[in-house]
């Protein structure tokens, strides 16, 4: 018995009565049904192991293979020809959270999938401890996270130890947010207002995390300091020599012969040195 051999009116009425008995493309009743285990929330790190499950409960096509994906990427070595699927996560951590799919491929039919969400509070896995720049330059700070759902990001600056949301009156603050990444740029650094502790805060439905980056801003003159140091040394040397000479001369006045000889020797030596 086949649906396509019946008159269309009869086929339609039979379909309405008996549902998935009559497979046909595009009919909602014929879509594979997948039953999944519940969503998982990872609360400790590492947590006790969890097992994700998908069972194909109603299906009219020949299964060719099935596999698991995480965030859209096929998980290696999960490909099988099985309608009941299991995926075990040992000692799950925040980085194991994400959107898992079980995917079923059929012979001559579209593939089907179901979603299991594995959630965890954000964990900030990368940031700069400090950023050191000169005034007038630009500073770039960033944070990246693991943890699903992807967090909302907030940047704050500590004022007297209390984090306060950044105010952009000067228009020098630029924030770029991606799903698991945030970047704060400060242009044309000001030595009076900008140095301090900047905090990035990641918050999702499960929890939140924050880390601090210390921004140091040096004066324009800072790169000149080594040069100024040498200059100061030269000046001090010259002053010492001049003072030494001025002091020496009056002593040498009474003794004409020795003084003259001494000065004659002394001068050429001074010239070659300088
Ligand atoms: C899937 O099927 C297996 C075996 O019949 C059963 O133990 C398991 O509980 C089922 N899982 C779900 C999510 O229905
Ligand atoms: C998968 O298993 C089903 C049922 O046992 C079978 O009909 C089908 O041919 C198998 N597919 C492959 C690709 O082995
Ligand atoms: C799951 O199915 C949806 C809807 O058909 C599709 O957009 C998505 O790409 C599928 N996901 C995977 C991992 O196959
Ligand atoms: C700050 O103001 C500048 C200039 O108006 C703008 O381009 C930038 O997006 C603003 N930054 C934030 C975080 O709102
Ligand atoms: C962050 O998200 C992007 C795209 O959503 C992904 O390619 C990347 O692997 C993620 N990185 C981390 C550390 O989760
Ligand atoms: C992050 O910001 C949220 C919302 O302002 C706050 O409730 C939470 O305590 C902050 N988390 C951390 C770790 O500072």
Coordinates of C-alpha atoms and ligand atoms in Angstrom, one line a residue:
X1 CA 0.0 0.0 0.0
X2 CA 1.4 3.4 -1.0
X3 CA 0.0 6.9 -0.6
X4 CA 1.0 8.0 -4.1
X5 CA -1.2 5.4 -5.7
X6 CA -4.4 6.6 -4.1
X7 CA -6.5 9.5 -5.4
X8 CA -5.3 12.7 -3.8
X9 CA -8.5 13.5 -1.9
X10 CA -8.6 10.1 -0.3
X11 CA -4.9 10.4 0.5
X12 CA -5.4 13.7 2.2
X13 CA -8.3 12.4 4.3
X14 CA -6.3 9.3 5.3
X15 CA -3.3 11.5 6.1
X16 CA -5.5 13.6 8.4
X17 CA -6.8 10.6 10.2
X18 CA -3.8 8.4 10.5
X19 CA -1.0 10.9 10.5
X20 CA 2.5 9.5 9.9
X21 CA 1.3 6.2 8.4
X22 CA 1.6 7.8 5.0
X23 CA 5.0 9.3 4.4
X24 CA 5.2 12.1 1.9
X25 CA 7.7 15.0 1.4
X26 CA 6.8 18.2 3.2
X27 CA 4.2 16.8 5.5
X28 CA 4.8 17.9 9.1
X29 CA 3.6 14.6 10.5
X30 CA 6.5 12.8 8.7
X31 CA 9.3 14.7 10.2
X32 CA 11.6 12.6 12.4
X33 CA 10.8 13.0 16.1
X34 CA 13.8 13.3 18.5
X35 CA 13.5 13.1 22.2
X36 CA 16.5 14.7 24.1
X37 CA 17.7 14.7 27.7
X38 CA 17.3 18.0 29.6
X39 CA 19.6 21.0 29.4
X40 CA 22.7 20.8 31.7
X41 CA 24.0 23.6 34.0
X42 CA 27.7 23.3 35.0
X43 CA 27.8 24.9 38.5
X44 CA 31.2 23.7 39.8
X45 CA 34.5 23.3 38.0
X46 CA 35.1 20.5 37.4
X47 CA 31.6 19.1 37.9
X48 CA 30.5 15.4 38.0
X49 CA 30.3 14.0 34.5
X50 CA 27.2 14.4 32.4
X51 CA 25.7 12.4 29.6
X52 CA 23.7 14.0 26.7
X53 CA 21.1 11.8 25.1
X54 CA 19.0 11.9 21.9
X55 CA 16.6 9.2 20.8
X56 CA 15.0 9.1 17.4
X57 CA 11.4 8.0 18.4
X58 CA 9.6 8.3 15.1
X59 CA 11.2 8.0 11.7
X60 CA 10.1 6.9 8.3
X61 CA 13.4 7.0 6.5
X62 CA 16.5 4.8 6.5
X63 CA 19.1 6.2 8.9
X64 CA 22.5 6.4 7.3
X65 CA 24.5 7.9 10.2
X66 CA 24.2 10.2 13.2
X67 CA 26.8 12.4 15.1
X68 CA 27.2 15.1 17.7
X69 CA 28.1 18.8 17.1
X70 CA 29.2 21.5 19.5
X71 CA 28.6 25.1 18.5
X72 CA 28.1 23.8 14.9
X73 CA 31.3 21.8 14.7
X74 CA 31.2 18.0 14.4
X75 CA 32.7 16.3 17.4
X76 CA 35.3 13.8 16.3
X77 CA 34.7 10.0 16.7
X78 CA 30.9 10.5 17.4
X79 CA 29.8 9.3 14.0
X80 CA 27.7 6.1 14.2
X81 CA 24.6 4.4 12.7
X82 CA 22.5 4.6 15.8
X83 CA 19.0 6.1 16.5
X84 CA 19.8 6.3 20.3
X85 CA 22.7 8.6 20.8
X86 CA 24.8 9.4 23.9
X87 CA 27.6 11.9 24.5
X88 CA 29.4 11.8 27.8
X89 CA 31.3 14.9 29.1
X90 CA 33.8 13.9 31.8
X91 CA 34.5 16.5 34.5
X92 CA 32.7 19.3 32.6
X93 CA 34.2 22.8 32.8
X94 CA 32.9 26.2 31.6
X95 CA 34.7 25.7 28.3
X96 CA 32.6 22.6 27.7
X97 CA 29.4 24.6 27.8
X98 CA 27.7 25.5 24.5
X99 CA 25.1 24.4 22.0
X100 CA 25.2 20.7 21.4
X101 CA 23.3 19.1 18.5
X102 CA 22.6 15.5 17.7
X103 CA 22.3 15.2 13.9
X104 CA 20.7 12.4 12.0
X105 CA 21.3 11.8 8.3
X106 CA 18.8 9.7 6.2
X107 CA 18.8 8.0 2.9
X108 CA 17.1 10.3 0.4
X109 CA 15.7 12.7 3.1
X110 CA 16.8 15.9 4.7
X111 CA 18.9 15.6 7.9
X112 CA 17.3 16.3 11.2
X113 CA 18.7 17.5 14.5
X114 CA 17.8 18.5 18.1
X115 CA 19.5 20.9 20.5
X116 CA 20.8 20.4 24.0
X117 CA 22.1 23.4 25.8
X118 CA 25.0 23.0 28.2
X119 CA 25.2 26.2 30.3
X120 CA 27.9 27.6 32.6
X121 CA 28.8 30.9 34.2
X122 CA 31.3 33.0 32.3
X123 CA 35.0 32.4 32.9
X124 CA 37.4 35.0 31.7
X125 CA 40.3 33.1 30.1
X126 CA 42.3 36.0 28.6
X127 CA 43.1 39.6 29.5
X128 CA 46.1 42.0 29.9
X129 CA 47.3 42.5 33.5
X130 CA 48.6 46.0 32.6
X131 CA 48.8 48.4 29.7
X132 CA 51.6 51.0 29.7
X133 CA 51.4 53.9 27.3
X134 CA 52.5 57.5 26.8
X135 CA 50.0 60.4 27.0
X136 CA 48.5 61.1 23.6
X137 CA 48.8 57.4 22.5
X138 CA 45.9 54.9 22.4
X139 CA 45.4 52.1 24.9
X140 CA 43.7 48.8 24.0
X141 CA 42.4 46.4 26.7
X142 CA 40.5 43.2 26.1
X143 CA 38.8 40.2 27.8
X144 CA 37.8 36.9 26.3
X145 CA 35.6 34.3 27.9
X146 CA 34.2 30.8 27.9
X147 CA 30.8 30.0 29.2
X148 CA 27.4 29.7 27.5
X149 CA 25.1 31.6 27.0
X150 CA 27.5 34.2 25.7
X151 CA 27.8 37.0 28.3
X152 CA 26.8 40.7 28.3
X153 CA 30.0 42.7 28.8
X154 CA 30.4 45.9 30.9
X155 CA 33.5 48.0 31.3
X156 CA 34.0 49.9 34.6
X157 CA 36.8 52.0 36.1
X158 CA 37.6 51.8 39.8
X159 CA 37.2 55.2 41.5
X160 CA 38.3 54.9 45.2
X161 CA 38.2 51.1 44.9
X162 CA 34.5 51.2 43.6
X163 CA 33.9 50.1 40.0
X164 CA 32.0 52.9 38.2
X165 CA 30.6 52.5 34.6
X166 CA 32.7 54.4 32.1
X167 CA 31.4 57.8 31.0
X168 CA 32.2 58.8 27.5
X169 CA 31.9 62.6 27.7
X170 CA 35.2 63.0 26.0
X171 CA 34.2 60.6 23.2
X172 CA 37.6 58.8 23.6
X173 CA 36.2 55.5 24.7
X174 CA 35.4 52.8 22.1
X175 CA 33.9 49.4 23.1
X176 CA 33.7 46.5 20.7
X177 CA 31.7 43.5 22.0
X178 CA 31.7 40.1 20.4
X179 CA 30.0 37.0 21.8
X180 CA 33.0 35.8 23.9
X181 CA 35.3 38.9 23.5
X182 CA 35.3 42.5 24.5
X183 CA 37.7 45.3 23.7
X184 CA 38.0 48.8 25.3
X185 CA 40.1 51.4 23.4
X186 CA 40.9 54.8 24.8
X187 CA 42.2 57.2 22.3
X188 CA 44.5 60.3 23.0
X189 CA 45.4 59.2 26.5
X190 CA 45.2 61.9 29.2
X191 CA 47.7 61.7 32.1
X192 CA 45.4 63.3 34.6
X193 CA 42.2 61.3 34.0
X194 CA 43.0 58.0 32.4
X195 CA 45.4 56.0 34.5
X196 CA 43.8 53.5 36.9
X197 CA 42.2 50.1 37.2
X198 CA 39.7 49.1 34.4
X199 CA 37.4 46.1 35.1
X200 CA 35.6 44.0 32.4
X201 CA 32.5 42.2 33.7
X202 CA 30.9 39.3 31.9
X203 CA 27.4 38.3 33.0
X204 CA 25.1 35.6 31.7
X205 CA 22.0 33.9 33.1
X206 CA 24.1 31.5 35.2
X207 CA 26.6 33.9 36.8
X208 CA 29.3 36.5 36.3
X209 CA 33.0 37.1 36.3
X210 CA 35.3 40.1 36.2
X211 CA 39.0 40.9 35.9
X212 CA 41.1 44.1 36.2
X213 CA 43.6 45.7 33.8
X214 CA 45.9 48.4 35.2
X215 CA 46.5 51.3 32.8
X216 CA 49.6 53.4 33.3
X217 CA 50.1 56.6 31.4
X218 CA 53.6 58.1 31.2
X219 CA 54.3 61.8 30.5
X220 CA 55.5 62.9 27.0
X221 CA 58.9 63.6 28.5
X222 CA 59.3 60.1 29.7
X223 CA 61.1 58.8 26.6
X224 CA 63.5 61.8 26.9
X225 CA 64.5 61.0 30.5
X226 CA 67.7 58.9 29.7
X227 CA 68.8 61.7 27.4
X228 CA 68.0 64.4 30.0
X229 CA 70.0 62.3 32.5
X230 CA 73.1 62.4 30.3
X231 CA 72.6 66.1 29.6
X232 CA 72.4 66.8 33.4
X233 CA 75.6 64.7 34.0
X234 CA 77.5 66.8 31.3
X235 CA 76.3 70.0 32.9
X236 CA 77.3 68.9 36.4
X237 CA 80.8 67.9 35.0
X238 CA 81.3 71.2 33.3
X239 CA 80.2 73.1 36.4
X240 CA 82.7 71.0 38.5
X241 CA 85.5 71.7 36.1
X242 CA 84.8 75.4 35.9
X243 CA 84.6 75.7 39.7
X244 CA 87.8 73.6 40.1
X245 CA 89.6 75.8 37.7
X246 CA 88.4 79.1 39.2
X247 CA 89.5 77.9 42.7
X248 CA 92.9 76.7 41.4
X249 CA 93.9 80.0 39.6
X250 CA 94.2 82.3 42.7
X251 CA 96.4 79.6 44.4
X252 CA 98.6 79.5 41.4
X253 CA 99.1 83.3 41.1
X254 CA 101.9 83.6 43.7
X255 CA 104.0 80.9 42.2
X256 CA 104.5 82.2 38.6
X257 CA 106.8 79.4 37.1
X258 CA 104.9 76.4 38.3
X259 CA 101.5 78.0 37.6
X260 CA 102.4 78.8 34.0
X261 CA 103.8 75.3 33.3
X262 CA 100.9 73.7 34.9
X263 CA 98.3 75.7 32.9
X264 CA 100.2 75.0 29.6
X265 CA 100.0 71.2 30.3
X266 CA 96.5 71.4 31.5
X267 CA 94.9 73.2 28.6
X268 CA 95.8 70.9 25.7
X269 CA 94.7 67.9 27.9
X270 CA 91.3 69.5 28.5
X271 CA 90.8 70.2 24.8
X272 CA 91.5 66.6 23.7
X273 CA 89.2 65.3 26.4
X274 CA 86.2 67.4 25.4
Ligands
LIG1 C1 16.7 6.8 25.1 O1 16.6 5.4 25.0 C2 17.3 4.8 26.0 C3 17.2 3.2 25.7 O2 15.9 2.9 25.4 C4 16.7 5.1 27.4 O3 17.5 4.4 28.4 C5 16.9 6.6 27.6 O4 16.3 7.0 28.8 C6 16.2 7.4 26.4 N1 16.5 8.8 26.6 C7 15.7 9.7 26.5 C8 16.1 11.1 26.6 O5 14.5 9.5 26.2
LIG2 C1 22.0 1.8 9.6 O1 21.1 0.9 10.3 C2 19.9 0.7 9.6 C3 19.0 -0.2 10.6 O2 19.7 -1.2 11.2 C4 20.1 0.0 8.3 O3 18.9 -0.2 7.6 C5 21.0 0.9 7.5 O4 21.3 0.3 6.2 C6 22.3 1.2 8.2 N1 23.0 2.2 7.4 C7 24.3 2.1 7.2 C8 24.9 3.2 6.4 O5 25.0 1.2 7.6
LIG3 C1 19.7 21.9 12.8 O1 18.6 22.1 12.1 C2 18.4 23.5 11.7 C3 17.0 23.6 11.1 O2 16.8 22.6 10.1 C4 19.5 24.0 10.9 O3 19.3 25.3 10.5 C5 20.8 23.8 11.6 O4 21.9 24.1 10.8 C6 21.0 22.3 12.0 N1 22.1 22.2 12.9 C7 23.1 21.3 12.7 C8 24.2 21.3 13.7 O5 23.0 20.4 11.9
LIG4 C1 32.1 57.4 22.7 O1 32.0 58.5 21.9 C2 32.6 58.3 20.6 C3 32.4 59.6 19.8 O2 31.1 60.0 19.9 C4 31.9 57.1 19.9 O3 32.5 56.9 18.6 C5 32.0 55.8 20.7 O4 31.3 54.8 20.2 C6 31.5 56.1 22.1 N1 31.8 55.0 23.0 C7 30.9 54.4 23.7 C8 31.4 53.2 24.6 O5 29.8 54.7 23.8
LIG5 C1 34.5 32.7 20.6 O1 33.5 32.7 19.6 C2 33.9 32.4 18.3 C3 32.7 32.6 17.4 O2 31.5 32.6 18.1 C4 34.5 31.1 18.2 O3 35.0 30.8 16.9 C5 35.7 30.9 19.2 O4 36.2 29.6 19.2 C6 35.2 31.3 20.6 N1 36.4 31.3 21.4 C7 36.3 30.8 22.7 C8 37.6 31.0 23.5 O5 35.3 30.3 23.1
LIG6 C1 29.2 42.1 37.2 O1 28.2 43.1 37.0 C2 26.9 42.6 37.5 C3 25.9 43.6 37.1 O2 26.2 44.9 37.4 C4 27.0 42.5 39.0 O3 25.8 42.0 39.5 C5 28.1 41.4 39.3 O4 28.3 41.3 40.7 C6 29.4 41.8 38.7 N1 30.3 40.6 38.8 C7 31.5 40.7 39.3 C8 32.3 39.5 39.4 O5 32.0 41.8 39.6

